[in-house]
Coordinates of C-alpha atoms (C1' of nucleotides) in Angstrom, one line a residue:
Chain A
X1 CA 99.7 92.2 218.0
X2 CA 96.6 94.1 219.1
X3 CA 96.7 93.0 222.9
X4 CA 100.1 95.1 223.4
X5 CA 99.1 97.7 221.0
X6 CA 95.5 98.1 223.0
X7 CA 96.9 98.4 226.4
X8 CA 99.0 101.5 226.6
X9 CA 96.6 103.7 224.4
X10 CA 93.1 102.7 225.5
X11 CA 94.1 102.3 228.7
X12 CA 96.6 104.9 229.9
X13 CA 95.4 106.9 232.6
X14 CA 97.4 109.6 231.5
X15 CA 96.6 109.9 227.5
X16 CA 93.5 110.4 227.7
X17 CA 93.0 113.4 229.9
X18 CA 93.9 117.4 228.5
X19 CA 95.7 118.5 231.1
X20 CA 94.9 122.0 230.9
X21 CA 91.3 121.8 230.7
X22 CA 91.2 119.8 233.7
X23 CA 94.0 121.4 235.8
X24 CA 91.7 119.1 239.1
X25 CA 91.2 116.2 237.4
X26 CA 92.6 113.5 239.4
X27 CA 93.2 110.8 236.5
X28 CA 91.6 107.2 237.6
X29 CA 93.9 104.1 236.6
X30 CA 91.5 102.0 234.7
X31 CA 94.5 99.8 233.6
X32 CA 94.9 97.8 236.7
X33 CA 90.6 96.9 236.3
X34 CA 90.8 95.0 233.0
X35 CA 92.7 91.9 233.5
X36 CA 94.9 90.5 230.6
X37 CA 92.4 87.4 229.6
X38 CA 89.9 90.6 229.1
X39 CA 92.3 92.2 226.9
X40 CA 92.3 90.4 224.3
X41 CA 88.5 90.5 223.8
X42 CA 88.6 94.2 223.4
X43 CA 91.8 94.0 221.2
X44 CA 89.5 91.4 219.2
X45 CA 87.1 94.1 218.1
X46 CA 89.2 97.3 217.8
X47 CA 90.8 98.1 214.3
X48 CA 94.2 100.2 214.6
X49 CA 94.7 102.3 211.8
X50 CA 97.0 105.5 210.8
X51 CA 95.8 107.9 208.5
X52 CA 98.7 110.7 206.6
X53 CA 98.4 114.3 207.3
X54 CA 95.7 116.5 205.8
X55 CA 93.2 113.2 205.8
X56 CA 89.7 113.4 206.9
X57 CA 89.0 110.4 208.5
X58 CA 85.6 110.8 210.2
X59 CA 82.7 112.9 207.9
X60 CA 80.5 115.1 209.5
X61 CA 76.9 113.9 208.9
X62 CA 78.2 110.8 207.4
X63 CA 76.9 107.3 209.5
X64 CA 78.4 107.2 212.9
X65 CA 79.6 103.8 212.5
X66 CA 82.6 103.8 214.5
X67 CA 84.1 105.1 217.9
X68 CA 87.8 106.3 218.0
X69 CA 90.4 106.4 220.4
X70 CA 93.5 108.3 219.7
X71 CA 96.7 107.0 220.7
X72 CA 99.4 109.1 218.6
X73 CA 99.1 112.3 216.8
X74 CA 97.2 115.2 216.5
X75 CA 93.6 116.1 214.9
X76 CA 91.7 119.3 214.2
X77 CA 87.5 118.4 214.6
X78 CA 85.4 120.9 212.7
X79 CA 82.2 121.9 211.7
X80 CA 81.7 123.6 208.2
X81 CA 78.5 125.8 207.1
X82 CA 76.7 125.3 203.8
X83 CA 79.2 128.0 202.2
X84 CA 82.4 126.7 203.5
X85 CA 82.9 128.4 206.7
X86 CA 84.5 126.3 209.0
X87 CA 84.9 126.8 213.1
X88 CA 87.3 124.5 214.5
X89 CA 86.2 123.2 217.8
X90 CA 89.1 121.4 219.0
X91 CA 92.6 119.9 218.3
X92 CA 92.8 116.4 219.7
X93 CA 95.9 114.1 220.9
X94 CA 96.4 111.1 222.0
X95 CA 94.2 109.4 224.7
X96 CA 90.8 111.2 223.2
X97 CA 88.0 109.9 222.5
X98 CA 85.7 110.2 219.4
X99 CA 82.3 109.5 218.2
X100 CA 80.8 109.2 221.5
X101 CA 77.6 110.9 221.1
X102 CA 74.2 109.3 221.1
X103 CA 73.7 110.3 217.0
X104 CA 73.3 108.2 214.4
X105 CA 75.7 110.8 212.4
X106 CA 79.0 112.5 212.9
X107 CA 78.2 115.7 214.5
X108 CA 81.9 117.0 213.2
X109 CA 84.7 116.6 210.9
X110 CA 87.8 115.5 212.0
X111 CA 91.1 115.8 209.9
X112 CA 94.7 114.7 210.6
X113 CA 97.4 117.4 211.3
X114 CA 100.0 115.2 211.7
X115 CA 100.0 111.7 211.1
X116 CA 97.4 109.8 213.6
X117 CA 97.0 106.5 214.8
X118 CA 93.7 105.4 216.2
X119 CA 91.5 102.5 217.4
X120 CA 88.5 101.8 215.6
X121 CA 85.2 100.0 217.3
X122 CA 82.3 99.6 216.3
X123 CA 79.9 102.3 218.0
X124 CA 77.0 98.9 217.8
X125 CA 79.5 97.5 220.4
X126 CA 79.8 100.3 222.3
X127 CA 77.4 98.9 224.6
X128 CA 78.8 95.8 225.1
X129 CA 81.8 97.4 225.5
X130 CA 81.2 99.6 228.2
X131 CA 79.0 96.9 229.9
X132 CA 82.2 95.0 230.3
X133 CA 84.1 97.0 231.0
X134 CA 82.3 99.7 233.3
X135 CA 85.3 101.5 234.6
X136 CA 86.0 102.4 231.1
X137 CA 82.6 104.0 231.3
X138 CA 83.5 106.0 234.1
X139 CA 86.8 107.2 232.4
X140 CA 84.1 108.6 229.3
X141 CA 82.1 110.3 231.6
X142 CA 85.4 112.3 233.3
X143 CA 86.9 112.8 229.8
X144 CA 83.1 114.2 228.3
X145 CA 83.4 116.3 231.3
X146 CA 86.3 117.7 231.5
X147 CA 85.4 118.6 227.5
X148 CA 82.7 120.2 228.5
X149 CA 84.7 122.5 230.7
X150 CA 86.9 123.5 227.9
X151 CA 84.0 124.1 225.5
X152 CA 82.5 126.5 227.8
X153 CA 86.0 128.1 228.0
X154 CA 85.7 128.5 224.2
X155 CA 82.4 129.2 224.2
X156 CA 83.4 132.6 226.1
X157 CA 86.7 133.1 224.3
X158 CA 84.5 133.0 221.0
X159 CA 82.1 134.8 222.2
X160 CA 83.2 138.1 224.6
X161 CA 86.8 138.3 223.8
X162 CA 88.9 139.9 221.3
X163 CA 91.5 139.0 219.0
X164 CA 94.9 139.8 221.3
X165 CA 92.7 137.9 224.0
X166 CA 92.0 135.2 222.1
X167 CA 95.8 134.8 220.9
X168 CA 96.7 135.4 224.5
X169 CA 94.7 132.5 225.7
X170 CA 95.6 129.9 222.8
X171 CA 99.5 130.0 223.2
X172 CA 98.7 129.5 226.9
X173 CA 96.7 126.7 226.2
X174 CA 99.2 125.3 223.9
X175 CA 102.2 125.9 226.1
X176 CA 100.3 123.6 228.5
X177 CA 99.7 121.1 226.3
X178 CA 100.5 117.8 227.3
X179 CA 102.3 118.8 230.6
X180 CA 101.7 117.9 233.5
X181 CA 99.1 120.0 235.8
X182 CA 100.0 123.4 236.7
X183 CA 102.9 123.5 234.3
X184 CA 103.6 124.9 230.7
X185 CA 106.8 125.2 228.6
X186 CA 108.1 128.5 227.2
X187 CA 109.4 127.0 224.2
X188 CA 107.1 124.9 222.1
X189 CA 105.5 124.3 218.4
X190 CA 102.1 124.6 216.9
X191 CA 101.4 121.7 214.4
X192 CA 99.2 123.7 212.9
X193 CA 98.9 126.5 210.3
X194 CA 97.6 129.7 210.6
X195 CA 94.4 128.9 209.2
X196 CA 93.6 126.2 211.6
X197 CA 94.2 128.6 214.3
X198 CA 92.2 131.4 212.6
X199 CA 89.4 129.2 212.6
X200 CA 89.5 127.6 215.9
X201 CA 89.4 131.2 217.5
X202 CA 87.3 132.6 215.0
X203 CA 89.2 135.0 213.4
X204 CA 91.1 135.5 209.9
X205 CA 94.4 134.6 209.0
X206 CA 95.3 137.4 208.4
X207 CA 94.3 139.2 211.8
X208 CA 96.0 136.1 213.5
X209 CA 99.1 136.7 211.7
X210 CA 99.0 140.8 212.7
X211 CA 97.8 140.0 216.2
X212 CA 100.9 137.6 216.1
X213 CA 103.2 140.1 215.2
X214 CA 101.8 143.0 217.8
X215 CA 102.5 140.7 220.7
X216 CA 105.8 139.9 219.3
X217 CA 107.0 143.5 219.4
X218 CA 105.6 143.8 222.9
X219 CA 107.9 141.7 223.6
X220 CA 105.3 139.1 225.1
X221 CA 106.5 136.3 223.2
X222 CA 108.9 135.0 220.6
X223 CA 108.1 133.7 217.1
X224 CA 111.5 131.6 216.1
X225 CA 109.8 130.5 213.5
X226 CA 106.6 130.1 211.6
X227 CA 105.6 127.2 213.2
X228 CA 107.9 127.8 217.2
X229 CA 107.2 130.5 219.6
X230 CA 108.8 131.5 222.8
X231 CA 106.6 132.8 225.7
X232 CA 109.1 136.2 227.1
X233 CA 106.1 137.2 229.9
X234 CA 103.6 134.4 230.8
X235 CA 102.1 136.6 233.6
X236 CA 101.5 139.0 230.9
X237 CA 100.1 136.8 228.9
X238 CA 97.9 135.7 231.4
X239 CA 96.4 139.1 231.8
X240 CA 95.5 139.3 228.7
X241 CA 93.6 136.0 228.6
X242 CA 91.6 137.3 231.1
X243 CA 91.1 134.2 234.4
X244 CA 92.9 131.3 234.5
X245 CA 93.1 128.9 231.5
Chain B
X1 CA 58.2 113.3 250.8
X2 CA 61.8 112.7 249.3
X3 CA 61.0 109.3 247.4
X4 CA 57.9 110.5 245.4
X5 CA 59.9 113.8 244.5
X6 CA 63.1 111.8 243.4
X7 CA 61.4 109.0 241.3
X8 CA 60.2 111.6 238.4
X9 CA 62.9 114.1 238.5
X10 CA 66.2 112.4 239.1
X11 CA 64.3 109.2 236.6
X12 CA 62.3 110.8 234.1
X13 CA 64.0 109.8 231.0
X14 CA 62.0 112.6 228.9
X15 CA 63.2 115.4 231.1
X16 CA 67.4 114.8 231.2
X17 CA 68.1 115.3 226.9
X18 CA 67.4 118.5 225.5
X19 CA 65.6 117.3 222.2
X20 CA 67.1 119.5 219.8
X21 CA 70.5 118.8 220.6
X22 CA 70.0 115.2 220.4
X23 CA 67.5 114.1 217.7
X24 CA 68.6 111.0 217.1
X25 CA 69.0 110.0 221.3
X26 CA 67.3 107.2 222.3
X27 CA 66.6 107.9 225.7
X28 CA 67.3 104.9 228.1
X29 CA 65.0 104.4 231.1
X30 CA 67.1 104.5 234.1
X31 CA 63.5 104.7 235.9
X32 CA 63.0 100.5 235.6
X33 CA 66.6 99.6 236.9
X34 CA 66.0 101.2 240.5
X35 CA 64.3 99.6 242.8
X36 CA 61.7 101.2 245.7
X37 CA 64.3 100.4 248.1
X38 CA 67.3 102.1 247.0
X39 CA 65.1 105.2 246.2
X40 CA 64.9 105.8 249.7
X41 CA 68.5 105.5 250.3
X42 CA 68.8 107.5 246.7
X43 CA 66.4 110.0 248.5
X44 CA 68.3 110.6 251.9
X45 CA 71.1 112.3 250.4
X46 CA 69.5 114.8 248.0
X47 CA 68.2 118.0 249.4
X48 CA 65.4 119.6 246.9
X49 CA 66.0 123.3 246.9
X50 CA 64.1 126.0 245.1
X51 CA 65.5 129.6 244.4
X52 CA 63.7 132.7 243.3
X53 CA 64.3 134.1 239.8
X54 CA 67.5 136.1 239.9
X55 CA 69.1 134.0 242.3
X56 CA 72.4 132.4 242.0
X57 CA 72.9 129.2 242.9
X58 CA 75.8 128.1 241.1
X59 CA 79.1 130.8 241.4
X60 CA 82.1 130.0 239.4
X61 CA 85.4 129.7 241.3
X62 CA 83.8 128.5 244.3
X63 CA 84.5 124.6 245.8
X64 CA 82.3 122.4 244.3
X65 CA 80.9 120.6 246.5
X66 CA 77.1 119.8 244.9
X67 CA 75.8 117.9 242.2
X68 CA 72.5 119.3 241.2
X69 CA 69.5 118.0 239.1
X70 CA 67.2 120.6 237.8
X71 CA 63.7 119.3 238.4
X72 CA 62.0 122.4 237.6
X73 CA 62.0 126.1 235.8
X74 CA 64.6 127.4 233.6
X75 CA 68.5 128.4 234.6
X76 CA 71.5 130.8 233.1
X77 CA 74.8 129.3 232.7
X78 CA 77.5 131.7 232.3
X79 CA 80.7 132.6 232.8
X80 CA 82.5 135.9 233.3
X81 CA 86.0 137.7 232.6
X82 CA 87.0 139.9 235.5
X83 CA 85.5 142.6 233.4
X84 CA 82.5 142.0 233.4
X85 CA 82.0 140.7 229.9
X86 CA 79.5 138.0 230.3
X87 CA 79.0 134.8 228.3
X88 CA 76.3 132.7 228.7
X89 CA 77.0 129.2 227.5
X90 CA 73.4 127.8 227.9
X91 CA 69.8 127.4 229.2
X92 CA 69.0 124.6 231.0
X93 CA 66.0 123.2 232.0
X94 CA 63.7 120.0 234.0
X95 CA 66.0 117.4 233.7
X96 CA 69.6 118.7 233.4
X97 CA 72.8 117.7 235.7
X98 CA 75.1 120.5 236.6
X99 CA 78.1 119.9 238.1
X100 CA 79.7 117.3 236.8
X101 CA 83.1 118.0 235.9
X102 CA 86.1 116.4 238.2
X103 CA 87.3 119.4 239.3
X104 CA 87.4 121.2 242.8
X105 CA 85.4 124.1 241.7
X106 CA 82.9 124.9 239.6
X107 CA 83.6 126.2 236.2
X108 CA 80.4 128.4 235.4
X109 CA 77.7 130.5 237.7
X110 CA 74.2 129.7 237.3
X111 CA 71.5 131.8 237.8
X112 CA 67.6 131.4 237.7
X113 CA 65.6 132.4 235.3
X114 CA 62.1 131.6 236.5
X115 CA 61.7 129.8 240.2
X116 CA 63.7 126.5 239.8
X117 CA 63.7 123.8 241.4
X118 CA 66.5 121.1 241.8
X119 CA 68.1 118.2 243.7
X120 CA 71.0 119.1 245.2
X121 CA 73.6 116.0 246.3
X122 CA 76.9 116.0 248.3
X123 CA 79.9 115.8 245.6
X124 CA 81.5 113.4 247.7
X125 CA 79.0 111.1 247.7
X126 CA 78.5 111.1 243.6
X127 CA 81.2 108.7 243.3
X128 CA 79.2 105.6 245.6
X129 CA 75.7 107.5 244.1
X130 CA 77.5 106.5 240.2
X131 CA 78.6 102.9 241.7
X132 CA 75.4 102.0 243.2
X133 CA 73.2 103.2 240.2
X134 CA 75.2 102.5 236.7
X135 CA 72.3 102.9 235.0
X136 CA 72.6 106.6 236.6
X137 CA 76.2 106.6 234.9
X138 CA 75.1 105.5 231.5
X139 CA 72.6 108.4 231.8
X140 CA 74.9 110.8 232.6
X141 CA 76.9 109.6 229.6
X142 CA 74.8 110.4 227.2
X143 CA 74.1 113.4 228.6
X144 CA 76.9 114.9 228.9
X145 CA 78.3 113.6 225.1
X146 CA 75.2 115.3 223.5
X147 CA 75.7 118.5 225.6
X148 CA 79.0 118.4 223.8
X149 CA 77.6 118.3 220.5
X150 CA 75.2 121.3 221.3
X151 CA 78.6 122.8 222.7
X152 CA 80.2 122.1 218.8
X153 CA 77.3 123.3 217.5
X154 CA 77.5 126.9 220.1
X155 CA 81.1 127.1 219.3
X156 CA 80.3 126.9 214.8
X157 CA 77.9 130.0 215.8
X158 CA 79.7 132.1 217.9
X159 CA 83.1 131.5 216.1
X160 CA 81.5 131.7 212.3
X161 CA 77.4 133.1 212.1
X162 CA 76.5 136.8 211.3
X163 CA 74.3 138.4 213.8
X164 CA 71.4 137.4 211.4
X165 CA 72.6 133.6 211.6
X166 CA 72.8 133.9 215.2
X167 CA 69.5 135.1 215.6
X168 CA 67.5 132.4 213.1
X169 CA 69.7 129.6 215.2
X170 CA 68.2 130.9 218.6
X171 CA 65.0 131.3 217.9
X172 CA 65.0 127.8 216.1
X173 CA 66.3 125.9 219.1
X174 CA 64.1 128.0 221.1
X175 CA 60.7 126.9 219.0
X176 CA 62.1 123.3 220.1
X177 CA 62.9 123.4 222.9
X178 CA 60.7 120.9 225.2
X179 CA 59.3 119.6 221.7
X180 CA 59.9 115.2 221.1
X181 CA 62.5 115.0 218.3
X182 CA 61.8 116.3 214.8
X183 CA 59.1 118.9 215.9
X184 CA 58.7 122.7 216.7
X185 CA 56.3 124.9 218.1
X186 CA 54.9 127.8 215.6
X187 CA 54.3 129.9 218.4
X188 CA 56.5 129.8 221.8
X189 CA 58.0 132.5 224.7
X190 CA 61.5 133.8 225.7
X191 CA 62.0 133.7 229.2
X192 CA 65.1 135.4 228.9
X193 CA 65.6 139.0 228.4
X194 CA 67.0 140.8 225.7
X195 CA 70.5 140.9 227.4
X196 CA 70.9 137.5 228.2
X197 CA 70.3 136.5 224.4
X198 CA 73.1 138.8 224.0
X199 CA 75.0 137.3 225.9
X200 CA 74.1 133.8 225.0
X201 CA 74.6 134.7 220.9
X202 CA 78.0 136.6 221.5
X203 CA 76.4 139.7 220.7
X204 CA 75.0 143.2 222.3
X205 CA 71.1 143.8 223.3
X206 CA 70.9 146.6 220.7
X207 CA 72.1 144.2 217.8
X208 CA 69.8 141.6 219.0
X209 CA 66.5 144.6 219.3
X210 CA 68.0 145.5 215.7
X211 CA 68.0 142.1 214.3
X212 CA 64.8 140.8 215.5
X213 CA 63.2 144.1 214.2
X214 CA 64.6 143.3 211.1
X215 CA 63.8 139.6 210.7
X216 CA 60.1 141.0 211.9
X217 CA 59.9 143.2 209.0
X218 CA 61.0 140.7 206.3
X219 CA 58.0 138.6 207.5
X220 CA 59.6 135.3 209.0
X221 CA 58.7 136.2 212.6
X222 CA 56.4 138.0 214.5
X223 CA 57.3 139.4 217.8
X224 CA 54.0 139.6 219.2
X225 CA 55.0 140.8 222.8
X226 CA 58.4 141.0 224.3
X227 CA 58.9 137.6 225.0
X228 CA 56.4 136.5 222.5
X229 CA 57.2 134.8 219.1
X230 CA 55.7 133.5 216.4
X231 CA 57.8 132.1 213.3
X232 CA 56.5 132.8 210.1
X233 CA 58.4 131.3 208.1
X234 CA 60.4 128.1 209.3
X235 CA 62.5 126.9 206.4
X236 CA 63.0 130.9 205.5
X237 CA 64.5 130.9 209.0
X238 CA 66.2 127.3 208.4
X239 CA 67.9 128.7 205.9
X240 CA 69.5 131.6 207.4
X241 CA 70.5 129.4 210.4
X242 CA 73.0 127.2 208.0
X243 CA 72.3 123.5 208.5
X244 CA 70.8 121.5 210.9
X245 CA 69.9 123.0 214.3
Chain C
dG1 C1' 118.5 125.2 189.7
dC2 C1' 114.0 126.8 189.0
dG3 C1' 109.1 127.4 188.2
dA4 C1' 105.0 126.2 190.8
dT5 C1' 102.5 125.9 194.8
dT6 C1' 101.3 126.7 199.4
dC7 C1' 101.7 129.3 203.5
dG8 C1' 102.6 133.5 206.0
dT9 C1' 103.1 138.6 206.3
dT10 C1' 102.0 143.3 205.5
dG11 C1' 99.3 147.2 203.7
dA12 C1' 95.0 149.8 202.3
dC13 C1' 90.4 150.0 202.7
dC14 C1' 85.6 148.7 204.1
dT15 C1' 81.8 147.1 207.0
dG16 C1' 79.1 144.6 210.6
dG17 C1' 78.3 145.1 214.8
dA18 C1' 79.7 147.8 219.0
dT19 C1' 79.2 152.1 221.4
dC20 C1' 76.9 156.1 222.8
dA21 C1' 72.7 158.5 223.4
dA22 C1' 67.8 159.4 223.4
dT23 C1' 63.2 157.7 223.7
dG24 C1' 59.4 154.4 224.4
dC25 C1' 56.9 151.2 227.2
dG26 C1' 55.2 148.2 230.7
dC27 C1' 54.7 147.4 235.5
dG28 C1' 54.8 147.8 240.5
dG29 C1' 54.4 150.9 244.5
dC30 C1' 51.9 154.2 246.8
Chain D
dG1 C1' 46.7 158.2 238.5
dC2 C1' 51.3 159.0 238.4
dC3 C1' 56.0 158.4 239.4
dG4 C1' 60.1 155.7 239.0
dC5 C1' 62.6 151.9 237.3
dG6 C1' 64.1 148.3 234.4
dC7 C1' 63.8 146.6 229.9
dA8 C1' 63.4 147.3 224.9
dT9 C1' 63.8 150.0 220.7
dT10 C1' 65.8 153.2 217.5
dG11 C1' 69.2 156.4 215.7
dA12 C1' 74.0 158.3 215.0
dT13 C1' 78.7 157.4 215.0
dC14 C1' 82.9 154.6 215.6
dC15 C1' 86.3 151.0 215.2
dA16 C1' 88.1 146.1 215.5
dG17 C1' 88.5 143.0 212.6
dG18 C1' 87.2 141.4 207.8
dT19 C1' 88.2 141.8 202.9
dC20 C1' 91.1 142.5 199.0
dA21 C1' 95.5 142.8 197.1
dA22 C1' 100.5 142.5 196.8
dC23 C1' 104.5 140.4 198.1
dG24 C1' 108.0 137.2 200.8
dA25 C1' 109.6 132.7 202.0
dA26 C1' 109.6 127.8 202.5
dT27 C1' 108.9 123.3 200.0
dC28 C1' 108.4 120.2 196.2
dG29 C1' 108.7 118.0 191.7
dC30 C1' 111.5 117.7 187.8

DNA sequence: GCGATTCGTTGACCTGGATCAATGCGCGGC
DNA sequence: GCCGCGCATTGATCCAGGTCAACGAATCGC
């Protein structure tokens, strides 16, 4: 089971790129380097699991004992402060990869929005792992970053704009989502709730919510319903986000 | 000339991880995999640069076509909305890789700080540099995995600290910085000015004059000169930064 | 069908940090 | 020595977004 269930996710090209943080990034085909007796070796040492919606399944500060691939679903990584703040620092698809930092802990939280399936391996056969396989090494290296890229993105968004810029920019980034390069969708859904989004932009709920409604009688986008929205002016949009992404 | 300066800057394994973001990396000597004789081939393609304080060396937007290698003095990275707004998403220092990301132009500006120093190689030529020295790719890994955790860990304070918070984070990482894991310097300088901690903490140079002041007159720091500090009071100051780093 | 629960929206009010403005303080040039 | 300039500090005021509170609107278990 675990050959056919490892090739397609580990090795996609295409899962395991963002596509809007890395508008350039010219995917590398590490499929066609691992041949099939290979396969099986790495199948032999990744766990698949699938965890239900709302479950944390890696602890920030707990051991980091394992190293995840994605390969259906979507997660919301986090970071909480002793009183319960939380920032979220990312929402993760398929194709990511998790754990990979030199750390003998977690350095996040990540939580299931919607159901996720994953591949587990042990992070003490990392090495080996990537010594195998190196091209799978370089495929890390372009996904950490093209990461990178986004965080400082965010890092600015969090930083210097405010709240309609910061709406602005996330439904771009989620109309891009999962599309191709250089093209978005005017019609798509956010898997997550409001507080998620409040605290990956750093603001409240409930200033999400009124900043939500402001653009909508603007006329800049559509909200069908809680969870669907309708972009009616990308170029405005984009103005607001201030640059490109 | 070229061989003796590569060998410690591109090879050092001390200089390449910022400590405080990565306590727990073990750093991995890429110094004993190269040879003498592929230095010089390492060396031919690297021009070492310096630039004055002030300088720019880096501009967002334009191609990237370099790879650089700090090998001395301390940089800005930032990033800008047409605006003006700035926000700088880190210092770096001896040691660090800029550049990176696979994409055709560079994401952030980078400015000097103090004189710097760096290696400067053709982009085009990172691919055979990264298949001719894997070690170098392994490096790079880890690298670039714990500047993302340092980016989590930018993105917790910019989305969720007070200005207080902010402050007692800074000047903890700073009393680190350049210090082996698990250790801190009482006494340490800024190099920066007052504006560019603004702009690093998501913040304005009056709050950060304000804070400081404040901070000074509850006794957990001294500001002895401008650039001067002296913490007072570490876990008082742990305290207010929330957590770890 | 109907409480109970969770999520989202909206309004009233408050506050941390931004903005605007004045002043202090090195430091380099001459 | 003194002027001019850039950086830092301090004070007064303002406002974007946070907080608190009330109220809809889906969803679920029974």
């Amino acid at each position: 089971m675990s050959a056919q269930l490892a090739r397609p996710h580990i090795l996609d090209p295409h899962g395991a790129l963002d596509p809007c943080a890395t508008c350039e990034a010219r995917p590398v085909s590490v499929c066609n380097a691992i041949a099939d007796t290979d396969l099986g070796r790495l199948a032999a040492i990744a766990v698949v699991t699938e965890t239900e919606p709302g479950q944390c399944f890696i602890d920030e500060g707990e051991p980091a004992n394992s190293f995840f691939n994605i390969t259906a679903g979507t997660a919301k990584l986090f970071k909480l402060l002793p009183d319960g703040r939380r920032q979220i620092t990312g929402f993760v698809g398929a194709g990511h990869f998790l754990g990979l930092a030199v750390s003998d802990t977690y350095a996040f939280s990540a939580e299931a929005i919607e159901r996720v399936r994953f591949c587990r391996f042990q992070r003490s056969k990392l090495r080996m792992l990537l010594d195998d396989f190196p091209l799978m090494e370089k495929r890390l290296l372009e996904v950490a970053a093209n990461e990178l890229v986004a965080a400082q993105e965010q890092m600015l968004l969090l930083g210097r704009k405010t709240a309609r810029e910061r709406l602005a920019s996330f439904l771009l980034l989620q109309s891009r989502q999962g599309m191709p390069c250089g093209h978005s969708r005017r019609r798509f859904s956010l898997p997550m709730t409001r507080s998620d989004i409040a605290d990956y932009l750093g603001l409240t709920i409930e200033t999400v919510s009124r900043t939500l409604t402001k653009l909508r009688s603007e006329g800049l986008i559509d909200v069908v319903s809680q969870a669907e929205i309708i972009v009616r002016n990308p170029s405005g949009l984009e103005g607001l986000a201030g640059g490109l992404c």
